[in-house]
PDB file of C-alpha atoms in Angstrom:
ATOM      1  CA  MET A   1     -10.778  68.273  -7.785  1.00  0.00           C
ATOM      2  CA  VAL A   2     -13.144  69.427 -11.074  1.00  0.00           C
ATOM      3  CA  ARG A   3     -13.683  65.893 -12.724  1.00  0.00           C
ATOM      4  CA  ASP A   4     -12.937  67.496 -16.280  1.00  0.00           C
ATOM      5  CA  ILE A   5     -12.273  64.599 -18.464  1.00  0.00           C
ATOM      6  CA  GLN A   6     -14.233  64.951 -21.194  1.00  0.00           C
ATOM      7  CA  SER A   7     -13.617  61.717 -23.536  1.00  0.00           C
ATOM      8  CA  GLU A   8     -14.867  58.144 -22.748  1.00  0.00           C
ATOM      9  CA  SER A   9     -11.421  56.524 -23.239  1.00  0.00           C
ATOM     10  CA  ILE A  10      -8.736  59.283 -21.660  1.00  0.00           C
ATOM     11  CA  GLY A  11      -8.143  58.940 -18.045  1.00  0.00           C
ATOM     12  CA  LYS A  12      -5.917  61.319 -15.647  1.00  0.00           C
ATOM     13  CA  LEU A  13      -3.479  60.563 -13.464  1.00  0.00           C
ATOM     14  CA  VAL A  14      -2.509  63.369 -10.564  1.00  0.00           C
ATOM     15  CA  PHE A  15       0.827  62.988  -8.438  1.00  0.00           C
ATOM     16  CA  LEU A  16      -0.309  63.446  -5.084  1.00  0.00           C
ATOM     17  CA  GLY A  17       2.825  62.993  -3.467  1.00  0.00           C
ATOM     18  CA  THR A  18       6.106  61.816  -4.808  1.00  0.00           C
ATOM     19  CA  GLY A  19       8.701  60.976  -2.386  1.00  0.00           C
ATOM     20  CA  ASN A  20      10.138  58.536  -0.451  1.00  0.00           C
ATOM     21  CA  PRO A  21       8.983  57.757   3.469  1.00  0.00           C
ATOM     22  CA  GLU A  22      11.124  60.522   4.758  1.00  0.00           C
ATOM     23  CA  GLY A  23       9.865  62.974   1.935  1.00  0.00           C
ATOM     24  CA  ILE A  24      11.509  66.115   1.266  1.00  0.00           C
ATOM     25  CA  PRO A  25      12.651  68.128   3.191  1.00  0.00           C
ATOM     26  CA  VAL A  26      13.591  65.315   5.681  1.00  0.00           C
ATOM     27  CA  PRO A  27      13.240  66.544   9.171  1.00  0.00           C
ATOM     28  CA  PHE A  28      16.751  67.219  11.233  1.00  0.00           C
ATOM     29  CA  CYS A  29      18.508  67.524   7.763  1.00  0.00           C
ATOM     30  CA  SER A  30      20.977  70.347   6.822  1.00  0.00           C
ATOM     31  CA  CYS A  31      21.822  68.822   3.581  1.00  0.00           C
ATOM     32  CA  ARG A  32      21.473  71.171   0.471  1.00  0.00           C
ATOM     33  CA  VAL A  33      18.494  70.137  -0.981  1.00  0.00           C
ATOM     34  CA  CYS A  34      16.570  70.064   2.401  1.00  0.00           C
ATOM     35  CA  GLN A  35      17.979  73.451   3.500  1.00  0.00           C
ATOM     36  CA  ASN A  36      18.267  75.383   0.273  1.00  0.00           C
ATOM     37  CA  THR A  37      15.836  74.160  -3.012  1.00  0.00           C
ATOM     38  CA  GLY A  38      12.686  74.617  -1.722  1.00  0.00           C
ATOM     39  CA  ILE A  39      11.258  71.473  -2.814  1.00  0.00           C
ATOM     40  CA  HIS A  40       8.798  69.784  -1.025  1.00  0.00           C
ATOM     41  CA  ARG A  41       7.758  66.008  -1.755  1.00  0.00           C
ATOM     42  CA  LEU A  42       4.738  64.628   0.643  1.00  0.00           C
ATOM     43  CA  ARG A  43       4.709  60.956   0.344  1.00  0.00           C
ATOM     44  CA  SER A  44       4.275  58.765  -2.726  1.00  0.00           C
ATOM     45  CA  SER A  45       0.415  58.673  -3.951  1.00  0.00           C
ATOM     46  CA  VAL A  46      -1.430  59.019  -6.687  1.00  0.00           C
ATOM     47  CA  LEU A  47      -5.074  60.008  -7.699  1.00  0.00           C
ATOM     48  CA  ILE A  48      -6.616  58.090 -10.743  1.00  0.00           C
ATOM     49  CA  GLN A  49      -9.518  59.630 -12.481  1.00  0.00           C
ATOM     50  CA  TYR A  50     -11.745  58.306 -14.871  1.00  0.00           C
ATOM     51  CA  GLN A  51     -14.746  59.419 -16.271  1.00  0.00           C
ATOM     52  CA  ASN A  52     -16.995  60.038 -13.101  1.00  0.00           C
ATOM     53  CA  LYS A  53     -14.752  58.117 -10.656  1.00  0.00           C
ATOM     54  CA  THR A  54     -11.808  59.351  -8.444  1.00  0.00           C
ATOM     55  CA  LEU A  55      -9.410  56.564  -6.952  1.00  0.00           C
ATOM     56  CA  VAL A  56      -6.397  56.618  -4.966  1.00  0.00           C
ATOM     57  CA  ILE A  57      -3.485  54.497  -4.994  1.00  0.00           C
ATOM     58  CA  ASP A  58      -2.000  54.231  -1.682  1.00  0.00           C
ATOM     59  CA  ALA A  59      -3.103  55.971   1.719  1.00  0.00           C
ATOM     60  CA  GLY A  60       0.163  57.082   3.080  1.00  0.00           C
ATOM     61  CA  PRO A  61       0.678  59.574   6.309  1.00  0.00           C
ATOM     62  CA  ASP A  62       0.457  62.056   4.124  1.00  0.00           C
ATOM     63  CA  PHE A  63      -3.291  61.355   2.776  1.00  0.00           C
ATOM     64  CA  ARG A  64      -4.914  63.857   4.839  1.00  0.00           C
ATOM     65  CA  THR A  65      -2.957  66.539   3.829  1.00  0.00           C
ATOM     66  CA  GLN A  66      -3.162  65.127   0.263  1.00  0.00           C
ATOM     67  CA  MET A  67      -6.742  65.154  -0.190  1.00  0.00           C
ATOM     68  CA  LEU A  68      -7.202  68.626   1.052  1.00  0.00           C
ATOM     69  CA  VAL A  69      -4.569  69.942  -1.373  1.00  0.00           C
ATOM     70  CA  ALA A  70      -6.315  68.227  -3.987  1.00  0.00           C
ATOM     71  CA  GLY A  71      -9.329  69.544  -3.272  1.00  0.00           C
ATOM     72  CA  VAL A  72     -11.030  66.002  -3.218  1.00  0.00           C
ATOM     73  CA  SER A  73     -14.822  65.934  -2.455  1.00  0.00           C
ATOM     74  CA  GLU A  74     -15.630  62.348  -3.879  1.00  0.00           C
ATOM     75  CA  LEU A  75     -13.573  59.440  -3.216  1.00  0.00           C
ATOM     76  CA  ASP A  76     -14.887  55.935  -5.026  1.00  0.00           C
ATOM     77  CA  GLY A  77     -12.086  53.547  -3.888  1.00  0.00           C
ATOM     78  CA  VAL A  78      -8.429  53.019  -2.801  1.00  0.00           C
ATOM     79  CA  PHE A  79      -5.805  50.479  -4.614  1.00  0.00           C
ATOM     80  CA  LEU A  80      -3.177  49.612  -1.766  1.00  0.00           C
ATOM     81  CA  THR A  81       0.273  48.430  -3.254  1.00  0.00           C
ATOM     82  CA  HIS A  82       1.891  46.786  -0.243  1.00  0.00           C
ATOM     83  CA  PRO A  83       1.739  47.283   3.746  1.00  0.00           C
ATOM     84  CA  HIS A  84       4.762  49.767   4.405  1.00  0.00           C
ATOM     85  CA  TYR A  85       4.039  52.703   6.480  1.00  0.00           C
ATOM     86  CA  ASP A  86       4.682  55.245   3.650  1.00  0.00           C
ATOM     87  CA  HIS A  87       2.215  53.678   1.834  1.00  0.00           C
ATOM     88  CA  ILE A  88      -0.813  52.642   4.609  1.00  0.00           C
ATOM     89  CA  GLY A  89      -0.289  55.034   7.102  1.00  0.00           C
ATOM     90  CA  GLY A  90      -2.887  57.135   6.302  1.00  0.00           C
ATOM     91  CA  ILE A  91      -5.530  54.341   6.455  1.00  0.00           C
ATOM     92  CA  ASP A  92      -7.046  55.704   9.574  1.00  0.00           C
ATOM     93  CA  ASP A  93      -7.644  58.838   8.087  1.00  0.00           C
ATOM     94  CA  LEU A  94     -10.287  56.907   5.469  1.00  0.00           C
ATOM     95  CA  ARG A  95     -12.373  57.074   8.545  1.00  0.00           C
ATOM     96  CA  ALA A  96     -13.336  60.585   7.703  1.00  0.00           C
ATOM     97  CA  TRP A  97     -15.058  59.519   4.428  1.00  0.00           C
ATOM     98  CA  TYR A  98     -17.757  57.848   6.597  1.00  0.00           C
ATOM     99  CA  ILE A  99     -18.098  60.671   9.053  1.00  0.00           C
ATOM    100  CA  VAL A 100     -19.275  62.706   6.382  1.00  0.00           C
ATOM    101  CA  THR A 101     -20.734  60.416   3.746  1.00  0.00           C
ATOM    102  CA  GLN A 102     -22.205  57.716   6.071  1.00  0.00           C
ATOM    103  CA  ARG A 103     -20.472  55.162   3.206  1.00  0.00           C
ATOM    104  CA  SER A 104     -18.520  52.790   3.585  1.00  0.00           C
ATOM    105  CA  LEU A 105     -15.296  52.704   1.117  1.00  0.00           C
ATOM    106  CA  PRO A 106     -13.927  49.841  -1.464  1.00  0.00           C
ATOM    107  CA  LEU A 107     -10.310  48.877  -1.101  1.00  0.00           C
ATOM    108  CA  VAL A 108      -8.212  46.858  -3.555  1.00  0.00           C
ATOM    109  CA  LEU A 109      -5.612  45.301  -1.767  1.00  0.00           C
ATOM    110  CA  SER A 110      -3.379  41.908  -2.438  1.00  0.00           C
ATOM    111  CA  ALA A 111      -4.151  38.980  -0.047  1.00  0.00           C
ATOM    112  CA  SER A 112      -0.415  39.613   2.279  1.00  0.00           C
ATOM    113  CA  THR A 113      -1.706  43.242   2.494  1.00  0.00           C
ATOM    114  CA  TYR A 114      -4.887  42.087   3.763  1.00  0.00           C
ATOM    115  CA  ARG A 115      -2.971  39.644   5.924  1.00  0.00           C
ATOM    116  CA  PHE A 116      -1.047  42.670   7.552  1.00  0.00           C
ATOM    117  CA  LEU A 117      -3.729  45.017   8.133  1.00  0.00           C
ATOM    118  CA  ASN A 118      -5.458  42.330   9.652  1.00  0.00           C
ATOM    119  CA  LYS A 119      -3.379  41.643  12.230  1.00  0.00           C
ATOM    120  CA  ALA A 120      -1.948  45.284  12.196  1.00  0.00           C
ATOM    121  CA  LYS A 121      -4.959  46.969  12.613  1.00  0.00           C
ATOM    122  CA  GLU A 122      -7.744  44.346  13.853  1.00  0.00           C
ATOM    123  CA  TYR A 123     -10.080  47.394  14.885  1.00  0.00           C
ATOM    124  CA  LEU A 124     -11.005  47.794  10.964  1.00  0.00           C
ATOM    125  CA  PHE A 125     -12.154  44.288  11.010  1.00  0.00           C
ATOM    126  CA  ALA A 126     -13.978  43.998  13.836  1.00  0.00           C
ATOM    127  CA  THR A 127     -17.784  44.828  14.326  1.00  0.00           C
ATOM    128  CA  PRO A 128     -18.666  47.986  15.829  1.00  0.00           C
ATOM    129  CA  ASN A 129     -20.570  48.167  19.114  1.00  0.00           C
ATOM    130  CA  VAL A 130     -21.427  51.445  21.490  1.00  0.00           C
ATOM    131  CA  GLU A 131     -17.926  50.610  23.636  1.00  0.00           C
ATOM    132  CA  SER A 132     -15.646  50.980  20.865  1.00  0.00           C
ATOM    133  CA  SER A 133     -14.549  54.067  18.701  1.00  0.00           C
ATOM    134  CA  LEU A 134     -15.649  54.282  15.344  1.00  0.00           C
ATOM    135  CA  PRO A 135     -12.906  53.314  12.578  1.00  0.00           C
ATOM    136  CA  ALA A 136     -12.998  53.208   9.212  1.00  0.00           C
ATOM    137  CA  VAL A 137     -15.525  51.551   7.393  1.00  0.00           C
ATOM    138  CA  LEU A 138     -13.815  49.870   4.599  1.00  0.00           C
ATOM    139  CA  GLU A 139     -15.329  46.968   1.961  1.00  0.00           C
ATOM    140  CA  PHE A 140     -12.418  44.752   0.823  1.00  0.00           C
ATOM    141  CA  THR A 141     -11.791  43.453  -2.623  1.00  0.00           C
ATOM    142  CA  ILE A 142      -8.534  40.887  -2.135  1.00  0.00           C
ATOM    143  CA  LEU A 143      -6.408  39.926  -5.032  1.00  0.00           C
ATOM    144  CA  ASN A 144      -5.394  36.468  -4.355  1.00  0.00           C
ATOM    145  CA  GLU A 145      -3.416  35.995  -7.730  1.00  0.00           C
ATOM    146  CA  ASP A 146      -0.423  37.715  -8.525  1.00  0.00           C
ATOM    147  CA  TYR A 147      -1.463  38.772 -12.017  1.00  0.00           C
ATOM    148  CA  GLY A 148      -4.629  39.494 -13.339  1.00  0.00           C
ATOM    149  CA  GLN A 149      -7.205  41.868 -15.084  1.00  0.00           C
ATOM    150  CA  GLU A 150     -10.105  43.150 -13.212  1.00  0.00           C
ATOM    151  CA  GLU A 151     -12.202  45.725 -12.791  1.00  0.00           C
ATOM    152  CA  PHE A 152     -13.172  48.516 -10.004  1.00  0.00           C
ATOM    153  CA  GLN A 153     -15.658  51.038  -9.915  1.00  0.00           C
ATOM    154  CA  GLY A 154     -16.151  50.564 -13.485  1.00  0.00           C
ATOM    155  CA  ILE A 155     -12.878  50.976 -14.401  1.00  0.00           C
ATOM    156  CA  PRO A 156     -11.019  47.966 -16.086  1.00  0.00           C
ATOM    157  CA  TYR A 157      -7.344  47.495 -14.358  1.00  0.00           C
ATOM    158  CA  THR A 158      -4.123  44.784 -14.997  1.00  0.00           C
ATOM    159  CA  TYR A 159      -2.544  43.759 -11.697  1.00  0.00           C
ATOM    160  CA  VAL A 160       0.993  42.669 -11.465  1.00  0.00           C
ATOM    161  CA  SER A 161       3.284  41.034  -8.355  1.00  0.00           C
ATOM    162  CA  TYR A 162       6.936  41.788  -7.217  1.00  0.00           C
ATOM    163  CA  TYR A 163       8.898  42.190  -4.552  1.00  0.00           C
ATOM    164  CA  GLN A 164      10.888  44.929  -2.227  1.00  0.00           C
ATOM    165  CA  LYS A 165      12.920  42.594  -0.549  1.00  0.00           C
ATOM    166  CA  SER A 166      10.848  40.327   0.999  1.00  0.00           C
ATOM    167  CA  CYS A 167       7.189  42.444   0.750  1.00  0.00           C
ATOM    168  CA  HIS A 168       5.121  41.424  -1.552  1.00  0.00           C
ATOM    169  CA  VAL A 169       4.145  44.589  -3.933  1.00  0.00           C
ATOM    170  CA  THR A 170       1.221  45.213  -6.209  1.00  0.00           C
ATOM    171  CA  GLY A 171       1.683  47.180  -9.442  1.00  0.00           C
ATOM    172  CA  PHE A 172      -1.622  48.676 -11.034  1.00  0.00           C
ATOM    173  CA  ARG A 173      -2.103  49.426 -14.900  1.00  0.00           C
ATOM    174  CA  PHE A 174      -4.881  51.690 -16.411  1.00  0.00           C
ATOM    175  CA  GLY A 175      -4.621  51.690 -19.809  1.00  0.00           C
ATOM    176  CA  ASN A 176      -1.292  52.560 -21.706  1.00  0.00           C
ATOM    177  CA  LEU A 177      -0.162  53.824 -18.069  1.00  0.00           C
ATOM    178  CA  ALA A 178       1.286  51.490 -15.488  1.00  0.00           C
ATOM    179  CA  TYR A 179       2.211  52.396 -12.254  1.00  0.00           C
ATOM    180  CA  LEU A 180       5.137  50.437 -10.161  1.00  0.00           C
ATOM    181  CA  THR A 181       6.145  51.547  -7.219  1.00  0.00           C
ATOM    182  CA  ASP A 182       8.682  49.891  -4.608  1.00  0.00           C
ATOM    183  CA  LEU A 183       9.742  47.364  -7.454  1.00  0.00           C
ATOM    184  CA  CYS A 184      13.126  46.181  -6.383  1.00  0.00           C
ATOM    185  CA  SER A 185      12.598  42.321  -7.636  1.00  0.00           C
ATOM    186  CA  TYR A 186      10.764  40.688 -10.399  1.00  0.00           C
ATOM    187  CA  ASP A 187       9.732  37.586 -12.188  1.00  0.00           C
ATOM    188  CA  ALA A 188      10.219  37.995 -15.731  1.00  0.00           C
ATOM    189  CA  LYS A 189       6.592  37.293 -16.751  1.00  0.00           C
ATOM    190  CA  ILE A 190       5.909  41.076 -15.331  1.00  0.00           C
ATOM    191  CA  PHE A 191       6.664  42.168 -18.959  1.00  0.00           C
ATOM    192  CA  SER A 192       3.924  40.101 -21.102  1.00  0.00           C
ATOM    193  CA  TYR A 193       1.867  42.646 -18.914  1.00  0.00           C
ATOM    194  CA  LEU A 194       3.501  45.835 -19.715  1.00  0.00           C
ATOM    195  CA  ASP A 195       2.844  45.070 -23.565  1.00  0.00           C
ATOM    196  CA  ASN A 196       1.621  48.343 -25.459  1.00  0.00           C
ATOM    197  CA  VAL A 197       2.012  50.731 -22.175  1.00  0.00           C
ATOM    198  CA  GLU A 198       3.145  53.861 -23.354  1.00  0.00           C
ATOM    199  CA  THR A 199       3.782  55.726 -19.653  1.00  0.00           C
ATOM    200  CA  LEU A 200       5.651  53.683 -16.546  1.00  0.00           C
ATOM    201  CA  ILE A 201       5.751  55.209 -13.442  1.00  0.00           C
ATOM    202  CA  LEU A 202       8.574  53.412 -11.449  1.00  0.00           C
ATOM    203  CA  SER A 203      10.204  54.465  -7.781  1.00  0.00           C
ATOM    204  CA  ALA A 204      13.997  54.750  -7.780  1.00  0.00           C
ATOM    205  CA  GLY A 205      16.897  55.242  -5.343  1.00  0.00           C
ATOM    206  CA  PRO A 206      20.068  57.097  -5.651  1.00  0.00           C
ATOM    207  CA  SER A 207      22.943  55.469  -7.718  1.00  0.00           C
ATOM    208  CA  GLU A 208      25.187  56.129  -4.299  1.00  0.00           C
ATOM    209  CA  THR A 209      23.456  54.096  -1.000  1.00  0.00           C
ATOM    210  CA  PRO A 210      23.229  56.773   1.631  1.00  0.00           C
ATOM    211  CA  ILE A 211      25.637  55.796   4.608  1.00  0.00           C
ATOM    212  CA  PRO A 212      22.704  54.780   6.946  1.00  0.00           C
ATOM    213  CA  PHE A 213      21.840  51.888   4.275  1.00  0.00           C
ATOM    214  CA  GLN A 214      25.470  50.650   3.645  1.00  0.00           C
ATOM    215  CA  GLY A 215      25.678  46.971   4.102  1.00  0.00           C
ATOM    216  CA  HIS A 216      21.667  46.652   3.408  1.00  0.00           C
ATOM    217  CA  LYS A 217      20.118  45.038   0.457  1.00  0.00           C
ATOM    218  CA  SER A 218      18.653  47.754  -1.743  1.00  0.00           C
ATOM    219  CA  SER A 219      15.122  48.440  -2.004  1.00  0.00           C
ATOM    220  CA  HIS A 220      14.981  50.497  -4.957  1.00  0.00           C
ATOM    221  CA  LEU A 221      16.164  50.424  -8.744  1.00  0.00           C
ATOM    222  CA  THR A 222      18.545  52.605  -9.236  1.00  0.00           C
ATOM    223  CA  VAL A 223      17.513  55.232 -12.178  1.00  0.00           C
ATOM    224  CA  GLU A 224      19.801  53.407 -14.633  1.00  0.00           C
ATOM    225  CA  GLU A 225      18.302  50.104 -13.381  1.00  0.00           C
ATOM    226  CA  ALA A 226      14.812  51.903 -13.527  1.00  0.00           C
ATOM    227  CA  LYS A 227      15.905  53.125 -17.520  1.00  0.00           C
ATOM    228  CA  ALA A 228      17.115  49.638 -18.363  1.00  0.00           C
ATOM    229  CA  PHE A 229      13.407  48.169 -16.736  1.00  0.00           C
ATOM    230  CA  ALA A 230      11.574  50.433 -18.884  1.00  0.00           C
ATOM    231  CA  ASN A 231      13.573  49.641 -22.298  1.00  0.00           C
ATOM    232  CA  HIS A 232      13.483  46.036 -21.871  1.00  0.00           C
ATOM    233  CA  ALA A 233       9.746  46.371 -21.657  1.00  0.00           C
ATOM    234  CA  GLY A 234       9.466  48.916 -24.598  1.00  0.00           C
ATOM    235  CA  ILE A 235       7.996  51.742 -23.334  1.00  0.00           C
ATOM    236  CA  LYS A 236       9.571  55.458 -23.929  1.00  0.00           C
ATOM    237  CA  ASN A 237       8.062  57.809 -21.552  1.00  0.00           C
ATOM    238  CA  LEU A 238       9.507  56.610 -18.224  1.00  0.00           C
ATOM    239  CA  ILE A 239       8.552  58.782 -15.146  1.00  0.00           C
ATOM    240  CA  ILE A 240      10.413  58.267 -11.859  1.00  0.00           C
ATOM    241  CA  THR A 241       8.501  59.002  -8.643  1.00  0.00           C
ATOM    242  CA  HIS A 242       9.355  58.091  -4.476  1.00  0.00           C
ATOM    243  CA  ILE A 243      11.955  60.229  -4.676  1.00  0.00           C
ATOM    244  CA  SER A 244      14.559  60.716  -1.819  1.00  0.00           C
ATOM    245  CA  HIS A 245      16.515  63.853  -0.678  1.00  0.00           C
ATOM    246  CA  CYS A 246      19.497  61.930  -2.049  1.00  0.00           C
ATOM    247  CA  LEU A 247      18.329  61.298  -5.416  1.00  0.00           C
ATOM    248  CA  GLU A 248      16.733  64.485  -5.692  1.00  0.00           C
ATOM    249  CA  ALA A 249      20.412  65.752  -5.348  1.00  0.00           C
ATOM    250  CA  GLU A 250      21.422  64.057  -8.429  1.00  0.00           C
ATOM    251  CA  ARG A 251      18.578  64.737 -11.135  1.00  0.00           C
ATOM    252  CA  ASP A 252      21.072  66.732 -12.819  1.00  0.00           C
ATOM    253  CA  GLN A 253      23.004  63.723 -13.963  1.00  0.00           C
ATOM    254  CA  HIS A 254      19.680  61.979 -15.557  1.00  0.00           C
ATOM    255  CA  PRO A 255      18.462  64.894 -17.936  1.00  0.00           C
ATOM    256  CA  GLU A 256      16.638  62.546 -19.925  1.00  0.00           C
ATOM    257  CA  VAL A 257      14.434  60.950 -17.355  1.00  0.00           C
ATOM    258  CA  THR A 258      11.192  62.577 -16.246  1.00  0.00           C
ATOM    259  CA  PHE A 259      11.277  63.037 -12.539  1.00  0.00           C
ATOM    260  CA  ALA A 260       7.868  63.612 -11.263  1.00  0.00           C
ATOM    261  CA  TYR A 261       6.165  66.628  -8.882  1.00  0.00           C
ATOM    262  CA  ASP A 262       3.479  66.618  -6.413  1.00  0.00           C
ATOM    263  CA  GLY A 263       0.643  68.009  -8.327  1.00  0.00           C
ATOM    264  CA  MET A 264       1.960  66.757 -11.658  1.00  0.00           C
ATOM    265  CA  GLU A 265      -0.634  65.239 -14.046  1.00  0.00           C
ATOM    266  CA  VAL A 266      -0.534  62.510 -16.710  1.00  0.00           C
ATOM    267  CA  LEU A 267      -3.018  61.646 -19.089  1.00  0.00           C
ATOM    268  CA  TRP A 268      -4.343  57.678 -19.907  1.00  0.00           C
ATOM    269  CA  THR A 269      -5.928  55.918 -22.593  1.00  0.00           C
ATOM    270  CA  LEU A 270      -7.929  52.613 -22.186  1.00  0.00           C
TER     271      LEU A 270
END
C-alpha cells in the first residue's frame, strides 16, 4: 500500500475487515444476506497510517489475506485489543514478517492479553533453538494501566479499557479518531478520554438476539446503544464495524448511521 499522506498532522485509517467472528458470508448459512447480496466482510481489523509508519490493530484469522489485499509491504507494528480468536487468530502469520525481513515486529497489548498469549501460545515466548520451529519474532510493549497516553513508532496514542462480558478489551485513540471494538460494558471514566474526538468507530450487534445466542448476555452494544454512547461523548460521526449477517439484514433500519465496509478509508488529525 502506498503511503500517500502528505500533511504532517493527517493520518489515515483503512478498514481491512469489518465483519464479526463469522464474517460475511457465513459458512453453511442460507439467509438472504449470505446467499444473495454479494457482500463480503473479513474479520475486523484496521490499518493505521501516519507519515511514514504503518500499523495494524488486531491480527485476526484473515490477517494474511488482508495484508495481501491491502498491498502492505512495510509493517511497523501491531496493536492488539483483546485475546478473542477473531482478533488474534492470525498472530502466527506475523512469522512471515520475520522470514522476509529478518526483523522482529513490535506489539502493543494489555497485560491481560499478554498473559493469555503467554499461556495459549507459549512458543512465541520461548528461546528459539535448532530443534524448534521458527515462530513469529515479536517485541511486546505491555500496557499495565487501564488508561493512558503513549507513543508507538513515533505515533502518539491514547488507550482506554472496557469489557466484553468478562474479557478485558483495549480501545485506541489517534488524534480526533477513536477505535473501540467489542465494547459491551464500561466505566464512565472512558468519556473523559474521548474529549474532542470527531470520529468514533464502534462495534455493534443486531437489535434482536439471534436464536443461538438467546439466553446469553449480549456481548456488543446494539446500534441504538452505540448511538447513545456516541451522543453522550458528544461525537457526531459514528461508524459501525464488526458487522454480522444479522445486523447486515437490518441496515436499512439505520439510515442515519455509517456502516463501515472492507477497504473504506477515514482520515484523522492529531
